[in-house]
Amino acid sequence: MDILVVGGGGREHAIIMKLSESPRVDKLYCAPGNGGISKYAECFDVPATDIEGQVALAKRLKADMVVVAPDDPLVMGLVDRLNAEGFITFGPDSKAAIIEGSKAFSKELMKKYGIPTARYEVFDDSEKAIAYLKEQNSYPAVIKADGLALGKGVIIAQSEDEAVQAVKDMIDDRKFGESSARVVIEEYLTGPEVSVLSFTDGNIVVPMVSSMDHKRAYDNDEGLNTGGMGTIAPNPCYTPEIAEECMEKIFIPTINAMKAEGRTFKGCLYFGLMITKDGPKVIEYNCRFGDPETQVVLPLLEGDLCDIFESVYNGTLSQADVSFKDECAACVVMASGGYPLSYKKGIEMHGFDDMGQVEGAFVYHAGTKLEGGRFLTNGGRVIGVTATGKDLQTALDNSYKAVSKISFENAHYRHDIGKKALNIK
Ligand code: AMP
Ligand code: GLY
């Protein structure tokens, strides 16, 4: 099969590497891709959100399958268009992708079907939202933009002043454009967080190995929220008992609810969970593979990813082999100095071989470009350095050893990825 992967970050690099292991895969294409990916797949300069451009590319390449990885094109309906043209696709259509595209939708779905989540209200009028905050008078309060906001649309307000400001910024000043025309205000929950990616063909749901993200920019969970500064898998908080409870109360009810709503979800459904003292609750759904969760989950996958994708599309996931190695994985993200705020691009990177790799780990490229044989930085999150091992400590040691070999001006990474997980064990 010739497969086109839409997207161009570390997650897409991980998907491409796993697909390349399949004996069924012939050519791999990526659009837009990046410097590192271009060593493994032919890249095309078509933005992921250029829906008609992507459809035209898939036709020109005569792709046998198109994998749509990022949230924006999924919510915008790229899979709908590709399906209409007869392509085999991996990813939900826009009717199902709304589970990530609108937090108001996902909260209402959970309420209607009794899926555990934080209590909430939805507002599109800032005065009403502020009146509600004053009436609740409970801080921290959680204020979320309804739509997609590059992972930056969630504010944990510590005081009434901060909460009121967040509401005004979002609803009145449209801080995230139309994505923040509506906001969800929800109860603040506490407990360890777990990411669970799953495959679902709409009939059954098959969870992948659990993982833990590290969202804050600096060590000890300080600094701003980012897209994710590192991950480990499996997540030690996710015990077999909790996994069973999640399956029964969250995973199966969610796919059944989507089907009942006429929004059958096919693809990777990501459950962002918090293990509270009252049991696991949903913090968010994503309609896609997480980034950088994918960079620790897929290296542990034993089954053939091409077979799995095809079975999701055909509704025959029950026949696919989705098994995971009994090992651990760790991914340390090296970012540009300044990220998640402003940062410089185009800085030369050192320490790689010709393929953009270093010994002892696999480097997933997120924001790099290749110019005259040199790798340059080209984004906020630049690379994700991943290693596996028989236990978490070994995986982390290998990953950090590889990180120490790579350098670029103002490189920034967290030194404590996996520390929390090691303390739990
Ligand atoms: P989200 O984009 O919805 O995953 O939110 C980003 C982060 O904000 C989550 O990973 C949590 O750490 C935090 N968060 C979101 N909702 C809540 C909540 N109801 N209570 C506490 N923390 C939350
Ligand atoms: N790492 C979190 C996400 O992909 O949204």
Short mmCIF file of N, CA and C in Angstrom, two decimals, residues 286-362:
data_model
loop_
_atom_site.label_atom_id
_atom_site.label_comp_id
_atom_site.label_asym_id
_atom_site.label_seq_id
_atom_site.Cartn_x
_atom_site.Cartn_y
_atom_site.Cartn_z
N ASN A 286 -9.81 13.89 22.79
CA ASN A 286 -9.21 14.36 21.54
C ASN A 286 -9.60 13.36 20.45
N CYS A 287 -9.78 13.85 19.25
CA CYS A 287 -10.29 13.00 18.17
C CYS A 287 -9.14 12.40 17.36
N ARG A 288 -7.96 12.25 17.99
CA ARG A 288 -6.73 11.94 17.25
C ARG A 288 -5.68 11.40 18.20
N PHE A 289 -4.57 10.96 17.65
CA PHE A 289 -3.42 10.57 18.46
C PHE A 289 -2.89 11.80 19.19
N GLY A 290 -2.44 11.63 20.43
CA GLY A 290 -1.84 12.74 21.18
C GLY A 290 -0.40 12.97 20.75
N ASP A 291 0.07 14.16 20.99
CA ASP A 291 1.46 14.51 20.67
C ASP A 291 2.02 15.20 21.91
N PRO A 292 2.97 14.65 22.62
CA PRO A 292 3.88 13.56 22.32
C PRO A 292 3.52 12.19 22.90
N GLU A 293 2.24 11.90 23.17
CA GLU A 293 1.91 10.55 23.66
C GLU A 293 2.23 9.47 22.62
N THR A 294 1.93 9.77 21.36
CA THR A 294 2.16 8.79 20.28
C THR A 294 3.62 8.33 20.23
N GLN A 295 4.52 9.27 20.57
CA GLN A 295 5.96 8.97 20.48
C GLN A 295 6.41 7.95 21.54
N VAL A 296 5.59 7.69 22.56
CA VAL A 296 5.92 6.60 23.50
C VAL A 296 4.99 5.40 23.35
N VAL A 297 3.80 5.62 22.78
CA VAL A 297 2.84 4.52 22.66
C VAL A 297 3.16 3.64 21.45
N LEU A 298 3.36 4.25 20.28
CA LEU A 298 3.57 3.44 19.07
C LEU A 298 4.87 2.62 19.10
N PRO A 299 5.97 3.13 19.70
CA PRO A 299 7.15 2.26 19.75
C PRO A 299 6.91 0.97 20.54
N LEU A 300 5.90 0.96 21.39
CA LEU A 300 5.61 -0.25 22.18
C LEU A 300 4.59 -1.16 21.50
N LEU A 301 4.00 -0.69 20.38
CA LEU A 301 2.97 -1.49 19.69
C LEU A 301 3.61 -2.67 18.97
N GLU A 302 3.00 -3.84 19.15
CA GLU A 302 3.52 -5.03 18.47
C GLU A 302 2.79 -5.34 17.17
N GLY A 303 1.49 -5.03 17.12
CA GLY A 303 0.70 -5.35 15.93
C GLY A 303 1.13 -4.52 14.72
N ASP A 304 0.54 -4.85 13.56
CA ASP A 304 0.85 -4.16 12.31
C ASP A 304 -0.08 -2.95 12.19
N LEU A 305 0.49 -1.75 12.21
CA LEU A 305 -0.34 -0.53 12.24
C LEU A 305 -1.17 -0.37 10.97
N CYS A 306 -0.64 -0.82 9.85
CA CYS A 306 -1.39 -0.74 8.59
C CYS A 306 -2.64 -1.61 8.68
N ASP A 307 -2.49 -2.83 9.21
CA ASP A 307 -3.64 -3.73 9.40
C ASP A 307 -4.66 -3.10 10.35
N ILE A 308 -4.15 -2.51 11.43
CA ILE A 308 -5.06 -1.92 12.42
C ILE A 308 -5.85 -0.78 11.78
N PHE A 309 -5.15 0.11 11.08
CA PHE A 309 -5.84 1.24 10.43
C PHE A 309 -6.93 0.74 9.47
N GLU A 310 -6.57 -0.28 8.70
CA GLU A 310 -7.52 -0.79 7.73
C GLU A 310 -8.74 -1.41 8.42
N SER A 311 -8.48 -2.10 9.53
CA SER A 311 -9.60 -2.75 10.24
C SER A 311 -10.51 -1.71 10.90
N VAL A 312 -9.95 -0.60 11.32
CA VAL A 312 -10.78 0.48 11.88
C VAL A 312 -11.71 1.01 10.78
N TYR A 313 -11.15 1.21 9.61
CA TYR A 313 -11.95 1.72 8.48
C TYR A 313 -13.05 0.73 8.10
N ASN A 314 -12.69 -0.57 8.08
CA ASN A 314 -13.65 -1.59 7.64
C ASN A 314 -14.64 -2.02 8.73
N GLY A 315 -14.41 -1.57 9.96
CA GLY A 315 -15.30 -2.00 11.06
C GLY A 315 -15.00 -3.41 11.52
N THR A 316 -13.74 -3.86 11.34
CA THR A 316 -13.37 -5.22 11.74
C THR A 316 -12.24 -5.22 12.76
N LEU A 317 -12.24 -4.20 13.60
CA LEU A 317 -11.14 -4.06 14.58
C LEU A 317 -11.02 -5.27 15.51
N SER A 318 -12.14 -5.96 15.75
CA SER A 318 -12.10 -7.12 16.66
C SER A 318 -11.14 -8.19 16.14
N GLN A 319 -10.86 -8.17 14.84
CA GLN A 319 -9.95 -9.19 14.27
C GLN A 319 -8.49 -8.75 14.23
N ALA A 320 -8.22 -7.50 14.61
CA ALA A 320 -6.84 -6.99 14.48
C ALA A 320 -6.02 -7.30 15.73
N ASP A 321 -4.70 -7.36 15.54
CA ASP A 321 -3.79 -7.62 16.67
C ASP A 321 -3.31 -6.27 17.23
N VAL A 322 -3.86 -5.88 18.37
CA VAL A 322 -3.41 -4.64 19.02
C VAL A 322 -2.76 -5.05 20.34
N SER A 323 -1.50 -5.47 20.29
CA SER A 323 -0.83 -5.87 21.53
C SER A 323 0.40 -4.99 21.73
N PHE A 324 0.84 -4.92 22.97
CA PHE A 324 1.95 -4.03 23.32
C PHE A 324 3.06 -4.79 24.01
N LYS A 325 4.29 -4.34 23.77
CA LYS A 325 5.46 -4.95 24.42
C LYS A 325 5.41 -4.67 25.91
N ASP A 326 5.93 -5.59 26.68
CA ASP A 326 5.98 -5.42 28.13
C ASP A 326 7.24 -4.63 28.49
N GLU A 327 7.32 -3.42 27.99
CA GLU A 327 8.49 -2.57 28.22
C GLU A 327 8.00 -1.17 28.56
N CYS A 328 8.93 -0.26 28.80
CA CYS A 328 8.57 1.13 29.07
C CYS A 328 9.18 2.02 28.00
N ALA A 329 8.59 3.19 27.82
CA ALA A 329 9.13 4.16 26.86
C ALA A 329 9.11 5.55 27.49
N ALA A 330 10.08 6.36 27.08
CA ALA A 330 10.14 7.75 27.56
C ALA A 330 10.48 8.65 26.39
N CYS A 331 9.86 9.82 26.35
CA CYS A 331 10.13 10.80 25.29
C CYS A 331 10.42 12.15 25.95
N VAL A 332 11.58 12.72 25.64
CA VAL A 332 11.94 14.04 26.15
C VAL A 332 11.90 15.02 24.98
N VAL A 333 11.08 16.05 25.10
CA VAL A 333 10.97 17.03 24.02
C VAL A 333 12.03 18.10 24.19
N MET A 334 12.78 18.36 23.11
CA MET A 334 13.71 19.50 23.10
C MET A 334 13.00 20.61 22.33
N ALA A 335 12.84 21.76 23.00
CA ALA A 335 12.08 22.87 22.42
C ALA A 335 12.99 24.06 22.17
N SER A 336 12.47 25.02 21.40
CA SER A 336 13.20 26.26 21.16
C SER A 336 13.10 27.14 22.40
N GLY A 337 14.19 27.82 22.76
CA GLY A 337 14.16 28.74 23.90
C GLY A 337 13.02 29.73 23.72
N GLY A 338 12.20 29.92 24.76
CA GLY A 338 11.07 30.86 24.66
C GLY A 338 9.73 30.18 24.52
N TYR A 339 9.73 28.98 23.89
CA TYR A 339 8.48 28.23 23.71
C TYR A 339 7.83 28.02 25.07
N PRO A 340 6.54 28.16 25.27
CA PRO A 340 5.47 28.29 24.27
C PRO A 340 5.17 29.73 23.84
N LEU A 341 5.97 30.69 24.30
CA LEU A 341 5.80 32.06 23.78
C LEU A 341 6.68 32.19 22.54
N SER A 342 7.19 33.39 22.24
CA SER A 342 7.89 33.54 20.96
C SER A 342 9.30 32.92 21.02
N TYR A 343 9.78 32.47 19.89
CA TYR A 343 11.08 31.81 19.80
C TYR A 343 11.63 32.02 18.40
N LYS A 344 12.96 31.79 18.28
CA LYS A 344 13.60 31.94 16.97
C LYS A 344 13.54 30.62 16.20
N LYS A 345 13.53 30.73 14.88
CA LYS A 345 13.60 29.53 14.02
C LYS A 345 14.88 29.58 13.20
N GLY A 346 15.21 28.49 12.55
CA GLY A 346 16.33 28.48 11.61
C GLY A 346 17.70 28.30 12.26
N ILE A 347 17.71 27.79 13.50
CA ILE A 347 18.98 27.59 14.20
C ILE A 347 19.55 26.21 13.85
N GLU A 348 20.85 26.18 13.54
CA GLU A 348 21.45 24.89 13.14
C GLU A 348 21.53 23.94 14.34
N MET A 349 21.22 22.68 14.07
CA MET A 349 21.25 21.66 15.12
C MET A 349 22.47 20.77 14.92
N HIS A 350 23.05 20.32 16.03
CA HIS A 350 24.25 19.47 15.97
C HIS A 350 24.03 18.16 16.72
N GLY A 351 24.81 17.15 16.32
CA GLY A 351 24.80 15.88 17.04
C GLY A 351 24.09 14.76 16.33
N PHE A 352 23.43 15.07 15.19
CA PHE A 352 22.70 14.03 14.44
C PHE A 352 23.58 13.32 13.43
N ASP A 353 23.15 12.12 13.04
CA ASP A 353 23.73 11.50 11.85
C ASP A 353 22.93 11.99 10.62
N ASP A 354 23.21 11.40 9.47
CA ASP A 354 22.56 11.87 8.23
C ASP A 354 21.04 11.75 8.26
N MET A 355 20.55 10.78 9.04
CA MET A 355 19.10 10.57 9.10
C MET A 355 18.44 11.41 10.19
N GLY A 356 19.23 12.22 10.88
CA GLY A 356 18.66 13.02 11.95
C GLY A 356 18.48 12.22 13.22
N GLN A 357 19.37 11.23 13.41
CA GLN A 357 19.25 10.32 14.55
C GLN A 357 20.49 10.37 15.44
N VAL A 358 20.35 9.84 16.66
CA VAL A 358 21.51 9.62 17.53
C VAL A 358 21.42 8.20 18.07
N GLU A 359 22.56 7.66 18.46
CA GLU A 359 22.60 6.26 18.92
C GLU A 359 21.87 6.09 20.25
N GLY A 360 21.19 4.98 20.40
CA GLY A 360 20.59 4.62 21.69
C GLY A 360 19.17 5.09 21.87
N ALA A 361 18.65 5.86 20.91
CA ALA A 361 17.28 6.38 21.03
C ALA A 361 16.76 6.63 19.64
N PHE A 362 15.49 6.93 19.53
CA PHE A 362 14.97 7.37 18.24
C PHE A 362 14.52 8.81 18.37
#
